[in-house]
Coordinates of C-alpha atoms and ligand atoms in Angstrom, one line a residue:
X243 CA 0.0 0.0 0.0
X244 CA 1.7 3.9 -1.2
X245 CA -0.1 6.5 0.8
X246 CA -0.9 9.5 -1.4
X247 CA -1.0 13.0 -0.5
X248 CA -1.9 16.2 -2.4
X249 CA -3.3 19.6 -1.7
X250 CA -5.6 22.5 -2.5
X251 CA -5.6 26.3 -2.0
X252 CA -8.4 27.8 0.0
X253 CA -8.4 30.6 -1.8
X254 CA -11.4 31.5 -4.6
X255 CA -13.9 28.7 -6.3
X256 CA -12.3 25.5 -8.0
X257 CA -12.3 25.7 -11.1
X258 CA -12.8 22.9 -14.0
X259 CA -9.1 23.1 -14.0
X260 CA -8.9 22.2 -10.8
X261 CA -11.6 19.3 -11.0
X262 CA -10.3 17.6 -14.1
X263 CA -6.3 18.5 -13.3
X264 CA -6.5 17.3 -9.7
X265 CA -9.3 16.4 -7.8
X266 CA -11.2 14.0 -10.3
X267 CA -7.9 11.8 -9.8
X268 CA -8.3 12.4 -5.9
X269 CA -11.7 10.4 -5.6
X270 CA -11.0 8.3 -8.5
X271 CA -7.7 7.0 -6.2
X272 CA -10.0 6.4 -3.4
X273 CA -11.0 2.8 -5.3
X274 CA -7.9 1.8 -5.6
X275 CA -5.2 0.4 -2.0
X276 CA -3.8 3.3 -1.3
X277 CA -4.5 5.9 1.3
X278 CA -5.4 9.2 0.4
X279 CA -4.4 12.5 2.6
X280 CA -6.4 15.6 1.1
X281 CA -5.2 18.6 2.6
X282 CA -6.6 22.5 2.2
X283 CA -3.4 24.1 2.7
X284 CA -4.5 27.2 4.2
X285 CA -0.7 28.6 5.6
X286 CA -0.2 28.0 1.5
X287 CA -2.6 30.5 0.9
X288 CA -1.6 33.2 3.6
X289 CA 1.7 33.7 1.2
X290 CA -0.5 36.1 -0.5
X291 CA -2.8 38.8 1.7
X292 CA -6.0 37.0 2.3
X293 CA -8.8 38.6 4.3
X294 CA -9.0 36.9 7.4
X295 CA -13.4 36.5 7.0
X296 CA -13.0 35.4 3.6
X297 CA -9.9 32.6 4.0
X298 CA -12.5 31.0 6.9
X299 CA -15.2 31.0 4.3
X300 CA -13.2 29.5 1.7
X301 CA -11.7 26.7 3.7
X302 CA -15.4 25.6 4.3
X303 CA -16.1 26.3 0.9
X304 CA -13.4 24.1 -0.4
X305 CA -14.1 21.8 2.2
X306 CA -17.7 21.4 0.9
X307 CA -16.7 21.2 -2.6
X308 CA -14.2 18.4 -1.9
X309 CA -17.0 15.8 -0.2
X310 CA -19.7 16.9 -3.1
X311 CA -16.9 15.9 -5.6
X312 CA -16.8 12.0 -3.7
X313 CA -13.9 12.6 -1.4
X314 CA -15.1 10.0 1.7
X315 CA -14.0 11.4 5.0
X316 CA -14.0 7.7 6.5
X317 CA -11.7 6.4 3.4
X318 CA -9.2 9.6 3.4
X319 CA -8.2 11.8 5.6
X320 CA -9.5 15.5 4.4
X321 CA -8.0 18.4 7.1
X322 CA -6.7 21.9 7.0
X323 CA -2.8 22.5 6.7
X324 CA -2.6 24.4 9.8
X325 CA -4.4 22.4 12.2
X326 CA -1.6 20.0 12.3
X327 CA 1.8 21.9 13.4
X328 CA 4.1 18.8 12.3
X329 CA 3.4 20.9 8.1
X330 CA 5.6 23.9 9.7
X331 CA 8.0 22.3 11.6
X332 CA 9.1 20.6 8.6
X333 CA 9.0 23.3 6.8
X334 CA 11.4 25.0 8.7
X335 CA 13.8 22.1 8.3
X336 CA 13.0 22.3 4.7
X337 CA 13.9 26.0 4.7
X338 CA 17.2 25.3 6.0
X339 CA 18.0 22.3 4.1
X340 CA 17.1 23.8 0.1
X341 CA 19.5 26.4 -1.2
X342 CA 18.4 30.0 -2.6
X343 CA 19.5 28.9 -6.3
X344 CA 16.7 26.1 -6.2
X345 CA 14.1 28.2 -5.4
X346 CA 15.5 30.8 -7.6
X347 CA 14.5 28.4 -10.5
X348 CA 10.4 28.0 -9.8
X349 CA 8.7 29.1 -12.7
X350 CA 5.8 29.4 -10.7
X351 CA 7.6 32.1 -8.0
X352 CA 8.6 33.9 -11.6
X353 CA 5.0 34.2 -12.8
X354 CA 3.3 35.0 -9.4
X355 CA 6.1 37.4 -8.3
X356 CA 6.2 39.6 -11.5
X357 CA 8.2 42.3 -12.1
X358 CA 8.7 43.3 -8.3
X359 CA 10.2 40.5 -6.7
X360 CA 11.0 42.8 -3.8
X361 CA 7.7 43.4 -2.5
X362 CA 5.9 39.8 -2.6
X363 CA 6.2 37.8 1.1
X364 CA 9.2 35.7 1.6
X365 CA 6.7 32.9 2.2
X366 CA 5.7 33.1 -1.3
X367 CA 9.6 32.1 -2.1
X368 CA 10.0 29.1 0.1
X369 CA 6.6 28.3 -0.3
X370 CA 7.8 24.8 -2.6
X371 CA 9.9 23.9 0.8
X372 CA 6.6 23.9 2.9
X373 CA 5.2 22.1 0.1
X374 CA 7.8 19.3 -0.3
X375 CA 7.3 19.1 4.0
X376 CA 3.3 18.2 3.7
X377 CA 4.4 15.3 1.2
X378 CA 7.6 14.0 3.3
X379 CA 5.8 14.7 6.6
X380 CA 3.4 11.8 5.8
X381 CA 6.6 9.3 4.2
X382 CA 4.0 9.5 0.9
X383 CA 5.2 8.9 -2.4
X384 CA 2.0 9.5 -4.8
X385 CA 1.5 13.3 -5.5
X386 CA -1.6 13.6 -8.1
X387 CA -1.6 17.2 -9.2
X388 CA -1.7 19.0 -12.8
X389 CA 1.5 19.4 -14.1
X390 CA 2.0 22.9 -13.4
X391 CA 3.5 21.3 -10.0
X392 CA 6.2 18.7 -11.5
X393 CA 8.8 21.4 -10.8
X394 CA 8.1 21.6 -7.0
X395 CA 7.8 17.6 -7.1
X396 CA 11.3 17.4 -8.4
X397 CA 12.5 19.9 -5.6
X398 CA 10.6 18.3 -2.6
X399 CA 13.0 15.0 -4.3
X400 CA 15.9 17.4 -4.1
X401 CA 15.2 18.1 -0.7
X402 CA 14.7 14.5 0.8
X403 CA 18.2 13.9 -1.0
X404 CA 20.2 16.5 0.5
X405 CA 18.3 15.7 3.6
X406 CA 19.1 12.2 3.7
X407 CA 22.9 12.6 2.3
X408 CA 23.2 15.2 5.4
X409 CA 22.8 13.5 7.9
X410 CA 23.3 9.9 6.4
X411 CA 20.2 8.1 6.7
X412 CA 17.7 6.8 4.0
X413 CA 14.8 8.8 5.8
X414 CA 12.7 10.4 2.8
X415 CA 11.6 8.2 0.6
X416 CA 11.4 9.1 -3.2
X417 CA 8.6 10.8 -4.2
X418 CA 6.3 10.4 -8.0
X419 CA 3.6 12.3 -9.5
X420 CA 0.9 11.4 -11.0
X421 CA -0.4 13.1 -13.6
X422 CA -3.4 12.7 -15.7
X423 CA -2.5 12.9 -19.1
X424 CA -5.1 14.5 -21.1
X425 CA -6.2 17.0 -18.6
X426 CA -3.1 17.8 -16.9
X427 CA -3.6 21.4 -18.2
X428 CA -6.5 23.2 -18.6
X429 CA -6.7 26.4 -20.4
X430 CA -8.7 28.9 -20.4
X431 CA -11.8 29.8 -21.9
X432 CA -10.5 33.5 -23.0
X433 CA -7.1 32.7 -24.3
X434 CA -6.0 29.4 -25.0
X435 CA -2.4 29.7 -23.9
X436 CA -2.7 30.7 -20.2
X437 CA -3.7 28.4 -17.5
X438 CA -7.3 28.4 -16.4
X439 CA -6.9 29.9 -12.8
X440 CA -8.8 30.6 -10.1
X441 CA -7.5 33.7 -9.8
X442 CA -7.8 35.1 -13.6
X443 CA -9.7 38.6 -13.4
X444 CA -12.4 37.5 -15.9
X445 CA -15.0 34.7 -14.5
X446 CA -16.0 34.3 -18.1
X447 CA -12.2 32.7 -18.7
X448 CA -13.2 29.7 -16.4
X449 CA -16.3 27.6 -15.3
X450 CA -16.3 27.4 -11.4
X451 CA -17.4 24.2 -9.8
X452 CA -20.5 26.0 -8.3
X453 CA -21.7 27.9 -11.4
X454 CA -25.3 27.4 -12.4
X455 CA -26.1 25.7 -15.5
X456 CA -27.0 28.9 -17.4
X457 CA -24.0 30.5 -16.4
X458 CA -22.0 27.4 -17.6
X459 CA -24.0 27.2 -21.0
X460 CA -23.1 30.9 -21.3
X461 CA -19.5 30.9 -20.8
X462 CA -19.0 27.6 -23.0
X463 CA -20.8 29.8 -26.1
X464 CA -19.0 33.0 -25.1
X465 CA -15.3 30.9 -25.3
X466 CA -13.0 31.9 -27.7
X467 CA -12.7 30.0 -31.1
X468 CA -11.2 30.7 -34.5
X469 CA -13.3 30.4 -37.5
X470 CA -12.5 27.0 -38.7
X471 CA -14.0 23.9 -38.3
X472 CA -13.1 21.4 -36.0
X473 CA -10.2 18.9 -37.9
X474 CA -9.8 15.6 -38.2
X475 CA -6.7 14.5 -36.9
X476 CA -5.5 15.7 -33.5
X477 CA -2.2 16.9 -35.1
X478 CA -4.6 19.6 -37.3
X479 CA -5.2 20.9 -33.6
X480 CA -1.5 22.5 -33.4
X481 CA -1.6 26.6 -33.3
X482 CA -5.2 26.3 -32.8
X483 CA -5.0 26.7 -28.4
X484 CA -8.4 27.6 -28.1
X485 CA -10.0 24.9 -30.0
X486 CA -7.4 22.0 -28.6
X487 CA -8.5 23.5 -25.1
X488 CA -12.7 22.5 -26.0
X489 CA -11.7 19.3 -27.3
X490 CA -9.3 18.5 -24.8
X491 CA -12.3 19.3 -22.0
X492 CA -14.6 17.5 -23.7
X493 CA -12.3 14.3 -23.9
X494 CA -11.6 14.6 -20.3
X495 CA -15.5 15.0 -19.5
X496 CA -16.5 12.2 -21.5
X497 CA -13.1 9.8 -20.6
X498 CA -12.6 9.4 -24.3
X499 CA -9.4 10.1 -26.5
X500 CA -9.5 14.0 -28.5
X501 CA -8.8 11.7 -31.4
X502 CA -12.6 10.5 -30.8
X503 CA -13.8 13.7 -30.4
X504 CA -12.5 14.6 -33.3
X505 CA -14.2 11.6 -35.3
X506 CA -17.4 12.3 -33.8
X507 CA -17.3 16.2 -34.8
X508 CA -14.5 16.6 -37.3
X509 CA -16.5 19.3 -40.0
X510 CA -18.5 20.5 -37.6
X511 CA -18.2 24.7 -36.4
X512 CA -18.3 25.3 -33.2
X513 CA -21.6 25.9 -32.5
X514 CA -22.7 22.4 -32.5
X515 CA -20.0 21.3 -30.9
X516 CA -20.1 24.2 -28.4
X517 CA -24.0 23.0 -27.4
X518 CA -22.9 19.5 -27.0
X519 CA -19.9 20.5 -24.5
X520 CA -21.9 22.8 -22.5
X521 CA -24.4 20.0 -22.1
X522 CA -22.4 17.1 -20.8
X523 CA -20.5 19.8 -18.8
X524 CA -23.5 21.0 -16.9
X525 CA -24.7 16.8 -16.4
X526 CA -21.2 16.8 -14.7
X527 CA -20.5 20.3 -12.7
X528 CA -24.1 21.4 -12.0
X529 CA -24.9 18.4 -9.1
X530 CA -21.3 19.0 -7.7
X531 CA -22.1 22.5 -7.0
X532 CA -25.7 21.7 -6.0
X533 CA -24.1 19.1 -3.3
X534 CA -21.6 21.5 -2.5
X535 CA -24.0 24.5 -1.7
X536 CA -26.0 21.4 0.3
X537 CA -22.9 20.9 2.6
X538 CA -22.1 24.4 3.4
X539 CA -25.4 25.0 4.9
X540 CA -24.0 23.5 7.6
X541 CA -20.3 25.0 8.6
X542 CA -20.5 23.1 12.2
X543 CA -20.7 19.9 11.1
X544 CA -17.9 21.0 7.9
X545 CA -15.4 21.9 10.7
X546 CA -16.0 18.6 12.7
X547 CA -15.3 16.7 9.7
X548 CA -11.8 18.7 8.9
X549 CA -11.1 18.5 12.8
X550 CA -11.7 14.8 12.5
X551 CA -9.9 14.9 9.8
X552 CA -6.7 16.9 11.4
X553 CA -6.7 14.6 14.1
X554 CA -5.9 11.4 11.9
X555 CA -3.6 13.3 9.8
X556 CA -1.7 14.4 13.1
X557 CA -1.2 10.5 14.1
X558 CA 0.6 9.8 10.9
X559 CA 2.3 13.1 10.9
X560 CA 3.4 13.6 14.2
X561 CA 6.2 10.8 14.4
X562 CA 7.6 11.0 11.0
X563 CA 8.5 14.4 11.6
X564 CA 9.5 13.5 15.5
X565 CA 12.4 11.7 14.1
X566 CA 12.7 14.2 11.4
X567 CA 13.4 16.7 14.1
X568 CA 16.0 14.2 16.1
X569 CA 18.1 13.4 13.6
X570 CA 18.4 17.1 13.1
X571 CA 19.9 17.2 16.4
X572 CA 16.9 18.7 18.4
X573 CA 16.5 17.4 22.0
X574 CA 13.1 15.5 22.7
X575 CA 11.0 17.1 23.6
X576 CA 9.5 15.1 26.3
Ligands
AMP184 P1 -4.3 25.5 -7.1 O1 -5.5 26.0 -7.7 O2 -3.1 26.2 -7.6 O3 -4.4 25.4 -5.6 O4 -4.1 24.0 -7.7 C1 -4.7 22.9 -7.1 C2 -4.5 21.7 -8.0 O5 -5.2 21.9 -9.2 C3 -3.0 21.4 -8.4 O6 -2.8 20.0 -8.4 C4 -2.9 22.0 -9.8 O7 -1.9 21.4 -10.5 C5 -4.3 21.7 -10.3 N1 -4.7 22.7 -11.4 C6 -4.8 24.1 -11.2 N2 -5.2 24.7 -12.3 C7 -5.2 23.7 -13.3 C8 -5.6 23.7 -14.7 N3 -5.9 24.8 -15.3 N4 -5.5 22.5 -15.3 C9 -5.2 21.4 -14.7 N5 -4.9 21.3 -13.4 C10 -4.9 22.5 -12.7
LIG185 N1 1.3 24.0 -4.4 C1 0.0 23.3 -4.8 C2 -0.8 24.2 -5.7 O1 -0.6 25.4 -5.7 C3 -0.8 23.0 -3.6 C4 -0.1 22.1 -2.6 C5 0.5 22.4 -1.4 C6 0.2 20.7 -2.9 N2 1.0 21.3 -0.9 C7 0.9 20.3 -1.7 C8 0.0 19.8 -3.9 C9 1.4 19.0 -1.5 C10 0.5 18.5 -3.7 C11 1.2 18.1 -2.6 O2 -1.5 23.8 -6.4

């Protein structure tokens, strides 16, 4: 049995990125051995301002979201980063054992930092350290995310290395991640070369997990195109982003191949096809966000399952990084 750990920001709506990307595979994985750890990595989040109100709200909001896409709280553990303190204490370690030039290299601290590196938080920098801690804190070795996160998977490997060649013991175990193929990158619905993100300033460039069918239907038929019709062969797709992006949604929906969505609407413009996608979409997105408005009417009973939650993650945790912390050299601490 491989445990398996991944984790979501608390911070806006999920988006179809983030269903098909990530958290599809997350309840899908749940069939299989392995055990699942599911974390809503809120001190992830604080690397960027967030009202205090709102980061509440949207912990229970991604909470909800996660148990209306399948997530069973009894057959993985689902919790909030910060309720378990073993996360930070690792991170620390993690802080002092990556180097400056490593973290130098994330693409993703280069897009979010912009031109004025100077002002963002230092957390945002070591934020991949904290990150590789909440895998290695759990000895997991299955990371399912999109592939916008291979390059922190490969440091959190870099890290358990240099941590194991320092002090000479085979403590971290190799890490993998897996990635689903055709929906590893989801692009959005405005401009087919940028990442659908649930922080893009236009809602019309994603779908949210909790949008109403009308608003779904409408942003499908408002998504950018180019005038040709959909090609036969999938290679035909290449310089078109925006109309690989529908196809490649509407394979992932529907678990097929883009080569047989292609077969099955090669010809066709894109308002047919454009009708179908926003159909199947809606059967697939509207009950999540129905089920997901149903479990936030109760907060209570959210936060008793993410305590619950905490609490198993803790008794997995809570060793690993224990011996973490004495081969460092730390006294115990009693
Ligand atoms: P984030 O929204 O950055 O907290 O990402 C949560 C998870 O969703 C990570 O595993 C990401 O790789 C994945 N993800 C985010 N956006 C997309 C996207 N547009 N396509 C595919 N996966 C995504
Ligand atoms: N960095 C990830 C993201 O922004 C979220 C995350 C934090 C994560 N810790 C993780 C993903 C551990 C997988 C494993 O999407």
């Amino acid at each position: 049995m491989a445990r398996i750990f991944s984790g979501i920001q608390p911070t806006g709506i999920a988006t179809l990125g983030n269903y098909l990307g990530a958290l599809r595979n997350w309840v899908a994985l749940q069939e299989g051995e392995d055990e699942g750890i599911y974390c809503l990595v809120d001190l992830h989040a604080i690397t960027v301002f967030q009202d205090p109100a709102a980061l509440r709200e949207q912990t229970r909001q991604m909470a909800a979201l996660l148990l209306a896409c399948g997530i069973d709280p009894e057959r993985s553990v689902l919790f909030h980063q910060s309720a378990v303190s073993a996360h930070a204490r690792l991170g620390w370690i993690f802080n002092c054992v990556a180097r400056m030039g490593w973290l130098k290299r994330m693409t993703q601290f280069k897009d979010k930092a912009g031109k004025d590196q100077e002002a963002v938080s230092t957390g945002l920098f070591v934020y991949p350290n904290l990150m590789a801690a909440d895998i290695h804190a759990y000895h997991a070795t299955k990371v399912p995310v999109g592939d916008d996160q291979l390059q922190h998977i490969e440091l959190a490997n870099d890290i358990a290395e240099k941590f194991n060649h320092d002090f000479g013991v085979a403590f971290f175990p190799r890490i993998e991640a897996v990635v689903q193929k055709e929906s590893a990158r989801v692009m959005s619905l405005r401009d087919g070369t940028k990442k659908m993100s649930k922080s893009d300033p236009s809602d019309m460039s994603r779908i949210n997990m909790t949008d109403t069918a009308d608003v779904i239907a409408q942003k499908i038929k408002k998504a950018k195109t180019d005038p040709e019709p959909l090609p036969e062969h999938v290679k035909d797709l290449e310089g078109r982003p925006e109309a690989r992006n529908l196809v490649g949604i509407y394979a992932a929906i529907m678990g097929q191949k883009p080569h047989e969505v292609l077969h099955q609407f090669a010809g066709s413009g894109f308002g047919p096809f454009k009708q179908r996608l926003a159909d199947v979409l809606v059967a697939h997105v509207e009950p999540i966000g129905r089920r997901t408005r149903e479990y936030l009417a109760d907060p209570t009973a959210l936060d008793h399952v993410l305590q619950a939650g905490a609490r198993k993650a803790e008794a997995i945790a809570e060793p690993i990084v224990r011996e973490a912390e004495r081969l460092v050299g730390f006294l115990p601490r009693g």
